[in-house]
mmCIF file of C-alpha atoms in Angstrom:
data_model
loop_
_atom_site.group_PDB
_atom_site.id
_atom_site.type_symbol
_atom_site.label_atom_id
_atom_site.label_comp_id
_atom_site.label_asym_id
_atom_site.label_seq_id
_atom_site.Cartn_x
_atom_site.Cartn_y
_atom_site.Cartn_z
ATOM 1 C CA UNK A 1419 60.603 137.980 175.624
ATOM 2 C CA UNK A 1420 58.935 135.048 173.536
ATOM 3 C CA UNK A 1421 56.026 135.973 172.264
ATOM 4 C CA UNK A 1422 52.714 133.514 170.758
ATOM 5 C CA UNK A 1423 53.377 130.468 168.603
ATOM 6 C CA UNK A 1424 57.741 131.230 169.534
ATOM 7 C CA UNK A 1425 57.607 134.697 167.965
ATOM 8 C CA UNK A 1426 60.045 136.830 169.624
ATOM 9 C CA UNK A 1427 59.495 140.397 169.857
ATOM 10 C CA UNK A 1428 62.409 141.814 171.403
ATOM 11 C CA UNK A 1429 61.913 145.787 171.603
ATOM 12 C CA UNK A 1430 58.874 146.702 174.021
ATOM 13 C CA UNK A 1431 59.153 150.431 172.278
ATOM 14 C CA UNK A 1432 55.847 151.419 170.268
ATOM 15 C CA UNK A 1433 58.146 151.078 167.291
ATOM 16 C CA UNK A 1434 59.799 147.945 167.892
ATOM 17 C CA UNK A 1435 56.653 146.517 168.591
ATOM 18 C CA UNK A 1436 55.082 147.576 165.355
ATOM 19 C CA UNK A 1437 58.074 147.279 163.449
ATOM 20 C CA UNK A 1438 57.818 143.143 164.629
ATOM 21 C CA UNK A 1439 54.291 142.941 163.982
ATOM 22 C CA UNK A 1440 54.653 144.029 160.556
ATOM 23 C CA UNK A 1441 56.776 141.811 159.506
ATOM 24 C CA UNK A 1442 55.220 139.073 161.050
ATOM 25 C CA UNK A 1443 52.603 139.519 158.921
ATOM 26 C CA UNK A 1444 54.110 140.451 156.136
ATOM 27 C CA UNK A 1445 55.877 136.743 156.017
ATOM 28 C CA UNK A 1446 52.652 135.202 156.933
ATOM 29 C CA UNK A 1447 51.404 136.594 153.203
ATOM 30 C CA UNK A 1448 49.088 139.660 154.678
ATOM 31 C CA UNK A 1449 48.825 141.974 151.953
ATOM 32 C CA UNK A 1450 47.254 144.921 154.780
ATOM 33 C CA UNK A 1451 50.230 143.826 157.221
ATOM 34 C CA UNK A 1452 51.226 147.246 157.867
ATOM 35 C CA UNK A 1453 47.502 148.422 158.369
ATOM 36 C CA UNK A 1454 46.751 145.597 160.601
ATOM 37 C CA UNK A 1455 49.815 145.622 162.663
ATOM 38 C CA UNK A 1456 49.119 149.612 163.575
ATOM 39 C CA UNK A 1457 45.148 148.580 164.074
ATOM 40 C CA UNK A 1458 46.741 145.281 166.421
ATOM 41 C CA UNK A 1459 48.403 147.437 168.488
ATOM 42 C CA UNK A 1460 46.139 150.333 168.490
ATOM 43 C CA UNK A 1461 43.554 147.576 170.058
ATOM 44 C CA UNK A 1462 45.515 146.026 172.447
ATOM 45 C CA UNK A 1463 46.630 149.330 173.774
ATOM 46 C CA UNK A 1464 43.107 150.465 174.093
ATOM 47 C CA UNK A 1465 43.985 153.332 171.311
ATOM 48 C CA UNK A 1466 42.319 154.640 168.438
ATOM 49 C CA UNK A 1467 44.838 154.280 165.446
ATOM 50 C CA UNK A 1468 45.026 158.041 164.844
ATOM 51 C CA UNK A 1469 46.055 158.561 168.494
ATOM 52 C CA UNK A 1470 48.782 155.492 167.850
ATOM 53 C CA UNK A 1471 50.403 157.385 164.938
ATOM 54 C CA UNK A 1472 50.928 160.327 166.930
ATOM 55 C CA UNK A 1473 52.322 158.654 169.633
ATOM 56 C CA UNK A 1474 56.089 159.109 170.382
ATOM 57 C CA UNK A 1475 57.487 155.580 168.418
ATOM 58 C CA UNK A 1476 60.049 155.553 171.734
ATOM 59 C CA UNK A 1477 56.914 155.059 174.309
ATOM 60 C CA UNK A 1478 57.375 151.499 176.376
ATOM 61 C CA UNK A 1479 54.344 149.627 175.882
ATOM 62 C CA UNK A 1480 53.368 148.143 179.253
ATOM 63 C CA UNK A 1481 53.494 144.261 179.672
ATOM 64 C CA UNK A 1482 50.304 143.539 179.249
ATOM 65 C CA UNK A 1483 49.503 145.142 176.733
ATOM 66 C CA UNK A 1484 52.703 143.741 174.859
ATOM 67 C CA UNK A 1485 51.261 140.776 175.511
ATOM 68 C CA UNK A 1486 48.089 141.317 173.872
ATOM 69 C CA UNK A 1487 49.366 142.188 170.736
ATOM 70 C CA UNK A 1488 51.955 139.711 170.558
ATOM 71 C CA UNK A 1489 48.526 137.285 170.661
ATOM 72 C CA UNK A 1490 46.455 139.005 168.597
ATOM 73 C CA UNK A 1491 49.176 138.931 165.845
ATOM 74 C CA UNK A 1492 49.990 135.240 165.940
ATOM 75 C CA UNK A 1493 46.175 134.821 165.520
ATOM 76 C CA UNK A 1494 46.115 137.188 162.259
ATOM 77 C CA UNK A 1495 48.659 135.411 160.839
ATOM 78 C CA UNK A 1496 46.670 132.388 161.102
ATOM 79 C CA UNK A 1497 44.213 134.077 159.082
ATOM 80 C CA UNK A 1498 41.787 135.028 161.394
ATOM 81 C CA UNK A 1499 40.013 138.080 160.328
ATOM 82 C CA UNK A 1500 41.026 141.520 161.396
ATOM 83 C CA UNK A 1501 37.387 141.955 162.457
ATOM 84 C CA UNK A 1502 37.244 139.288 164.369
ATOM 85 C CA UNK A 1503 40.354 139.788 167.118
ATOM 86 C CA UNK A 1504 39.449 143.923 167.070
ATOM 87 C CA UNK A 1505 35.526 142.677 167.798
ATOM 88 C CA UNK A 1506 34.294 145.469 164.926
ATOM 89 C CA UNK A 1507 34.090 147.111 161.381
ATOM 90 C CA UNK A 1508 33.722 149.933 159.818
ATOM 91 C CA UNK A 1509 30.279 150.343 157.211
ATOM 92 C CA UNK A 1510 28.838 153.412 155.308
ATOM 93 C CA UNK A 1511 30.980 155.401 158.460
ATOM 94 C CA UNK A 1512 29.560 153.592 161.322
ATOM 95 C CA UNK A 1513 31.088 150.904 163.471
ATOM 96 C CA UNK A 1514 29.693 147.088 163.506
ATOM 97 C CA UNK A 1515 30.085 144.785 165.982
ATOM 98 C CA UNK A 1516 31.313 141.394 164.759
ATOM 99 C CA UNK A 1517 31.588 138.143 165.593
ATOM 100 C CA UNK A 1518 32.535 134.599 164.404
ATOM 101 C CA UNK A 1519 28.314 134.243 163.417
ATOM 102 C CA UNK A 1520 28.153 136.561 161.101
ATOM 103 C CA UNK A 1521 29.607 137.868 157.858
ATOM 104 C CA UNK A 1522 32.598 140.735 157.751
ATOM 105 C CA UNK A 1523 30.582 144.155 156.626
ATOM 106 C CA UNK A 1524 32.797 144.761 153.456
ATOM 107 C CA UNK A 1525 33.299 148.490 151.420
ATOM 108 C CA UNK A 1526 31.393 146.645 148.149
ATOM 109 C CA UNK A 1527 27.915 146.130 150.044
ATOM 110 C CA UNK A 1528 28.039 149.444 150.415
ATOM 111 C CA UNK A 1529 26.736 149.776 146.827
ATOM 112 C CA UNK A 1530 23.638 148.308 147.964
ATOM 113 C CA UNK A 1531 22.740 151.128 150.390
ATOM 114 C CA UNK A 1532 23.897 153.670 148.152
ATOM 115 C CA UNK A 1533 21.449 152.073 145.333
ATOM 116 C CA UNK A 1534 18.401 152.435 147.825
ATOM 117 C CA UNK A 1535 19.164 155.963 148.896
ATOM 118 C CA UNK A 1536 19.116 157.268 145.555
ATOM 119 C CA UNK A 1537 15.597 155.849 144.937
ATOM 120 C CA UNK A 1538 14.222 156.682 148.089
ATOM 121 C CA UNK A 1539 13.697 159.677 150.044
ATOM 122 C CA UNK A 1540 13.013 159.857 154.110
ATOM 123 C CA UNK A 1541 8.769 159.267 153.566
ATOM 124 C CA UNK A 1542 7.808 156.717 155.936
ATOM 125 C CA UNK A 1543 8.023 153.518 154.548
ATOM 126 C CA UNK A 1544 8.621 149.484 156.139
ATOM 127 C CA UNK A 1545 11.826 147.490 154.980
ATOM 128 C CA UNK A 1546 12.886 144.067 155.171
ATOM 129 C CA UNK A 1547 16.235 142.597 155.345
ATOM 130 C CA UNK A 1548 16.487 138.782 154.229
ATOM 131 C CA UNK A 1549 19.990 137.011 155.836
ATOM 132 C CA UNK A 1550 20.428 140.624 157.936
ATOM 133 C CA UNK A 1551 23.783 139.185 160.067
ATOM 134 C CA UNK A 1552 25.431 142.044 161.781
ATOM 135 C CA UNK A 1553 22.394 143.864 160.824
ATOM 136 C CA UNK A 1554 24.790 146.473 158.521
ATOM 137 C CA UNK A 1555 22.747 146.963 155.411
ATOM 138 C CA UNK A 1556 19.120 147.836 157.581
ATOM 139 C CA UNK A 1557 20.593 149.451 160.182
ATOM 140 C CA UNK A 1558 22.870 151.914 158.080
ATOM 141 C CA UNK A 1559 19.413 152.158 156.008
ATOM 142 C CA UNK A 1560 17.653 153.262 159.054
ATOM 143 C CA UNK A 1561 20.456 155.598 160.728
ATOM 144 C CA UNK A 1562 20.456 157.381 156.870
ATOM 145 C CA UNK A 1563 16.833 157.369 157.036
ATOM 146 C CA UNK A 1564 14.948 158.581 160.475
ATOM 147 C CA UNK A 1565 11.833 157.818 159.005
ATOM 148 C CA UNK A 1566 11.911 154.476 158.322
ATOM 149 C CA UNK A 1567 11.583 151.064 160.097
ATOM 150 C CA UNK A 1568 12.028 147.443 159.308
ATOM 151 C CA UNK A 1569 12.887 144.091 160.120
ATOM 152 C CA UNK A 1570 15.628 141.989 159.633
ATOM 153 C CA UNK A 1571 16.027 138.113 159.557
ATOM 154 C CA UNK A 1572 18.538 135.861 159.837
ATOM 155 C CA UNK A 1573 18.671 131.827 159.965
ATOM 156 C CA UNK A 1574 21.303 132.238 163.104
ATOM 157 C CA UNK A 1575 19.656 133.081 165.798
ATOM 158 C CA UNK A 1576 23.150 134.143 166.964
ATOM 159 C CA UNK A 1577 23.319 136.839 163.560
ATOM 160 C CA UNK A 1578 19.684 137.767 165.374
ATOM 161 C CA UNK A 1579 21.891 138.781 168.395
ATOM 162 C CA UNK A 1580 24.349 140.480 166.974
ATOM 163 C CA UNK A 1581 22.308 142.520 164.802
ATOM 164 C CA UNK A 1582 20.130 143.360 168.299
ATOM 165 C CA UNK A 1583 23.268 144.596 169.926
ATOM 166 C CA UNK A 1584 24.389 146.754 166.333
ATOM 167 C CA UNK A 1585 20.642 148.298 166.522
ATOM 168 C CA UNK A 1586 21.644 149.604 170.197
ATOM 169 C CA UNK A 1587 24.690 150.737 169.490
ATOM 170 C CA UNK A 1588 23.582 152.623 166.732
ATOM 171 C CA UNK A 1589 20.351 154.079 168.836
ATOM 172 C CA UNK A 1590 18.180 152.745 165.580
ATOM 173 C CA UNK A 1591 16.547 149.792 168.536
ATOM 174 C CA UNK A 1592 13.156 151.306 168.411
ATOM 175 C CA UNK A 1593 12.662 151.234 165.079
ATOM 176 C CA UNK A 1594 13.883 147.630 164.083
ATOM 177 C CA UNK A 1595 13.038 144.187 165.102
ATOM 178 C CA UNK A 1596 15.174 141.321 164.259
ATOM 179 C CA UNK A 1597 14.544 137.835 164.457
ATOM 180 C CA UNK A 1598 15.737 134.581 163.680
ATOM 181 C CA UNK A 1599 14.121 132.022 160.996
ATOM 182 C CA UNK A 1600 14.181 131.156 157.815
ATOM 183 C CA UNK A 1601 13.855 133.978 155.113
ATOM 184 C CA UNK A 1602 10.329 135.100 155.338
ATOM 185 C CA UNK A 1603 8.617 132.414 156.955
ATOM 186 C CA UNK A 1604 8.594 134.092 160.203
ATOM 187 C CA UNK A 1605 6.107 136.988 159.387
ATOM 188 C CA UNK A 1606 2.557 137.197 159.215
ATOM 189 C CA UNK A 1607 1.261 136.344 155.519
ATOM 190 C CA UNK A 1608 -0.707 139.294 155.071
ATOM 191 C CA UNK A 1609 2.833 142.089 156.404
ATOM 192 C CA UNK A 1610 3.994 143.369 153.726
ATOM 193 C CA UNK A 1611 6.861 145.727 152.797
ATOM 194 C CA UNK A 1612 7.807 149.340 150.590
ATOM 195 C CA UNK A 1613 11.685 147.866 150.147
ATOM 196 C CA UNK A 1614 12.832 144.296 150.466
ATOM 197 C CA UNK A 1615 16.861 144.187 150.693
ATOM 198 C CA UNK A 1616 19.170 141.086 150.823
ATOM 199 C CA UNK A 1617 23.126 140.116 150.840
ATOM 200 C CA UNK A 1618 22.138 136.483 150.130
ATOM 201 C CA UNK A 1619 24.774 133.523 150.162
ATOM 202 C CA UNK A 1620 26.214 133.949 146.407
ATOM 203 C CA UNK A 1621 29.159 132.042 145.949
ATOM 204 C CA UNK A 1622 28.821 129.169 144.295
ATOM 205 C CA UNK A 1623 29.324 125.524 146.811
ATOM 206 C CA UNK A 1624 32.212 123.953 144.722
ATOM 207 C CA UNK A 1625 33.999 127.865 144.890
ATOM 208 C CA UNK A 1626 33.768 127.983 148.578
ATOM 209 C CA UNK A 1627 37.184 125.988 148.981
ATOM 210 C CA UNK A 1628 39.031 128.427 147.099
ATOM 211 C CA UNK A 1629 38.038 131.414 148.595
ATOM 212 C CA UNK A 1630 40.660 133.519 151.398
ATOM 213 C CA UNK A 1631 41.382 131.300 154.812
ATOM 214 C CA UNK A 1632 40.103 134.423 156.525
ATOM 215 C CA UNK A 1633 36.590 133.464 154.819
ATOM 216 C CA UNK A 1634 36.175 129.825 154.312
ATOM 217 C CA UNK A 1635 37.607 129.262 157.486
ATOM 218 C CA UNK A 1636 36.451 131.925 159.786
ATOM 219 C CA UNK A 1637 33.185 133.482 158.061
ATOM 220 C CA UNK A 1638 29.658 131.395 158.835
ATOM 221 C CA UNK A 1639 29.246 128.739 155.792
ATOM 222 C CA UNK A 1640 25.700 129.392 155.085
ATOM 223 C CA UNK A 1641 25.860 132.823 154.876
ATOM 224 C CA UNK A 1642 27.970 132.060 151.749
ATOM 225 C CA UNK A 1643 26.767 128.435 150.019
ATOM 226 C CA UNK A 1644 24.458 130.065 147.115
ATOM 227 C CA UNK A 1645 23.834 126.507 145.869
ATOM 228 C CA UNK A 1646 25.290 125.012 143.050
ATOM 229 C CA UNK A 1647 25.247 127.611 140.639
ATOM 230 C CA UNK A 1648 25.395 130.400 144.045
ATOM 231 C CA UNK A 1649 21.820 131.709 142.854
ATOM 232 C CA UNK A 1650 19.550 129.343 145.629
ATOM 233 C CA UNK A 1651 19.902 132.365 147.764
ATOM 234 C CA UNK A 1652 19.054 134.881 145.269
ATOM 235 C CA UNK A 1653 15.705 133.052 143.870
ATOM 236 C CA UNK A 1654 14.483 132.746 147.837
ATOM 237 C CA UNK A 1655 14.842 136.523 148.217
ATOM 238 C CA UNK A 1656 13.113 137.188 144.721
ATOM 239 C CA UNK A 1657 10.434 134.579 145.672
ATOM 240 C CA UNK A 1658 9.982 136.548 148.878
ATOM 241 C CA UNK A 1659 9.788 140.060 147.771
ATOM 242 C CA UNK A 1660 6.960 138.558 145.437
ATOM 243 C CA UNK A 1661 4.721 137.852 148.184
ATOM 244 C CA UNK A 1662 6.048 141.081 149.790
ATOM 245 C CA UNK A 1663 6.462 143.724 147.995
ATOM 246 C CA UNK A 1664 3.322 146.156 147.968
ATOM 247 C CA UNK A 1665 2.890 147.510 144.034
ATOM 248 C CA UNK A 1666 5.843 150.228 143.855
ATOM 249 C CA UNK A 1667 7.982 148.520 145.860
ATOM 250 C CA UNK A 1668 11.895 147.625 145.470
ATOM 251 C CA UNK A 1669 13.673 145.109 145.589
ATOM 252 C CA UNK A 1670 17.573 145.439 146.258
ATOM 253 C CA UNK A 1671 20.166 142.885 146.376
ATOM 254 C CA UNK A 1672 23.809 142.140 146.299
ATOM 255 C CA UNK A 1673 24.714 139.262 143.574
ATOM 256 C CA UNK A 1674 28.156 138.009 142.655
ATOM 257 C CA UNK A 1675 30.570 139.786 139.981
ATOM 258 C CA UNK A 1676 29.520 137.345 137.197
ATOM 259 C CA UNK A 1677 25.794 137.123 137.717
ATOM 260 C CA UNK A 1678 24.462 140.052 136.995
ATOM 261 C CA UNK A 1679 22.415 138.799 133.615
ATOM 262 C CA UNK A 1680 21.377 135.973 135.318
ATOM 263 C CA UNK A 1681 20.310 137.221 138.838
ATOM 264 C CA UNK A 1682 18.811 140.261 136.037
ATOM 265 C CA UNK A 1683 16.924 137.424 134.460
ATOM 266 C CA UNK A 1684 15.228 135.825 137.822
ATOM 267 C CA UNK A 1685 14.068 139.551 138.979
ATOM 268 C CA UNK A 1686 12.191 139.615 135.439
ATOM 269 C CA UNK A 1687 10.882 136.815 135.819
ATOM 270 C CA UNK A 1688 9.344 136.981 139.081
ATOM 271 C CA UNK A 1689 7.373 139.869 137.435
ATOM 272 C CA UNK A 1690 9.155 143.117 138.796
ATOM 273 C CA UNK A 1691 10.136 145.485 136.137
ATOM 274 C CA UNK A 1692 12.588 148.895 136.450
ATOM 275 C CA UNK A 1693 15.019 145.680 136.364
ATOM 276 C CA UNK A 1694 18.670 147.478 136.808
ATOM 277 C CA UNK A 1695 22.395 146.024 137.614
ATOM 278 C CA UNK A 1696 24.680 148.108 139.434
ATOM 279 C CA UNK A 1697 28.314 147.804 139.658
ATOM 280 C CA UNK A 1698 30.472 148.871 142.369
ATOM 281 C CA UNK A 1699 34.075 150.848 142.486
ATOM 282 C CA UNK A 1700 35.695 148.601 141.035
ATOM 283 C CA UNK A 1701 33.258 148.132 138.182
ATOM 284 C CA UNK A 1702 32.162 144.856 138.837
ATOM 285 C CA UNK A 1703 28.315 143.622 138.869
ATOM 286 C CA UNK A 1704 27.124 144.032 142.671
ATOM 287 C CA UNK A 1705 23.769 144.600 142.878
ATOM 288 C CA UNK A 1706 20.306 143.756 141.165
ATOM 289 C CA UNK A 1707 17.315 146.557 141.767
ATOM 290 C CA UNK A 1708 13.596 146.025 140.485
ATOM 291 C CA UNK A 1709 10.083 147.392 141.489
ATOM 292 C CA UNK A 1710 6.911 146.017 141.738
ATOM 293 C CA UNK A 1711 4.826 147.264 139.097
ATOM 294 C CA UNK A 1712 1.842 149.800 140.522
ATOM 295 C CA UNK A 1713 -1.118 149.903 138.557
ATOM 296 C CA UNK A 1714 -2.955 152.519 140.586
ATOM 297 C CA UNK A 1715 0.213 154.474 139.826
ATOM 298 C CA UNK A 1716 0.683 153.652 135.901
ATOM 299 C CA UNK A 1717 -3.492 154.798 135.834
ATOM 300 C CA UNK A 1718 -2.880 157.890 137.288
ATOM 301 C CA UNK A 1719 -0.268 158.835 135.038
ATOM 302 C CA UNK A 1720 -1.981 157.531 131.955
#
């Protein structure tokens, strides 16, 4: 049997099949080729990959399914993201729809929630997301968090969507609204907010053509241009929590590896103080954290 793009499969066995995927991707340069060929198959046999590993490697997968996979493997070795062909991902232990419009959820934005959960507790407070796409970092915020709400915004009106459908699946609907427009220019003047959070475009516009096939040619471009120096992104968020922020506030954001002084610097600047960068696992700079100052609060305490 001749699989996609002349591939030939041969075995229709569970472990021919992923014993051919593997190494299909393997030669394609996929460092996760193992991973991905079990998750491949997994999908295209309508499996979880837990129930795929305990399944007897001597099971005939049916044609159809062979088919499937054969596809979807020819298509990851053309670099197109895992998330993409499987339709999901995995964030802060919930599952994200995800499409073409929107950015892959990755394991290092995870810092970002984990930032905000250590500051705040479950009081009732209003969030906004700035450039929400699949909606992961305020709808993980409000599944952690029952008694919050918020509102995410996104220049695609198809992120919008997708976010929407994420908020359903993750029965958080009620208690966020997402919209399309440009960063804040859709709300009211006066609305303002007890957390603003953001994964803003950060890389930098002449680093975009060096960056993984699986992201400059599959991942939406201007949810990563951050300008010429990647910061344009960055100083609209900062500029936005400004006018947003009521006095206590945060302000939460994901920056890139190497601008942590610098994205520091612009928080400062823009008058917020607590001024804090947080690195993730793998100790790199990942997020920038400040707070409106609260003179009622600093009074009190005085």
């Amino acid at each position: 049997m001749t699989a996609a793009r002349g591939i030939r499969f041969g075995a229709d066995t569970l472990a021919g099949l992923r014993r051919a995927g593997r190494a299909r991707l393997a030669a394609a340069g996929i460092d996760s080729a193992a991973l991905d060929a079990d998750l491949l198959l997994a999908h295209a046999m309508g499996l979880t990959r837990e129930r795929l590993l305990v399944t007897d490697p001597a099971t005939a997968v049916p044609a159809a399914a062979r088919a499937r996979y054969e596809a979807l493997i020819a298509e990851r070795a053309g670099r197109v993201p895992l998330a993409h062909l499987v339709g999901s991902r995995e964030f802060f232990g919930r599952s994200f729809l995800v499409t073409p419009d929107v950015l892959v959820p990755r394991p290092e934005t995870e810092t970002l929630v984990e930032a905000v959960l250590r500051r705040l507790d479950d009081r009732p407070l209003r969030l906004l997301d700035l450039g929400t796409g699949s909606g992961a970092i305020l709808l993980t915020l409000l599944a952690e968090r029952p008694g919050w709400e918020g509102i995410g915004i996104d220049r695609s009106p198809a992120a919008a969507a997708v976010a929407r459908r994420n908020a359903r699946r993750l029965g958080v609907a009620s208690r966020a609204r997402l919209i399309a427009g440009d960063w804040d220019a859709p709300l009211h003047p006066a609305l303002t907010f007890d957390l603003v959070v953001s994964n803003p475009p950060y890389v930098p516009r002449g680093e975009i053509a060096g960056l993984m096939p699986e992201v400059r040619c599959h991942e939406p471009v201007l949810a990563l241009d951050g300008g010429p120096d990647g910061l344009d992104g960055l100083r609209a968020v900062v500029a936005a929590a400004g006018r947003r922020l009521r006095p206590g506030g945060w302000l939460a954001a994901e920056i890139g590896a190497d601008q942590g002084a610098r994205a520091a610097a612009l928080v400062l600047e823009a008058g917020l103080r607590e001024v804090l960068v947080e690195a993730d696992l793998a100790g790199r700079a990942r997020v920038v954290v400040g707070r409106r100052p609260d003179p009622g609060r600093a009074l009190m305490n005085s």
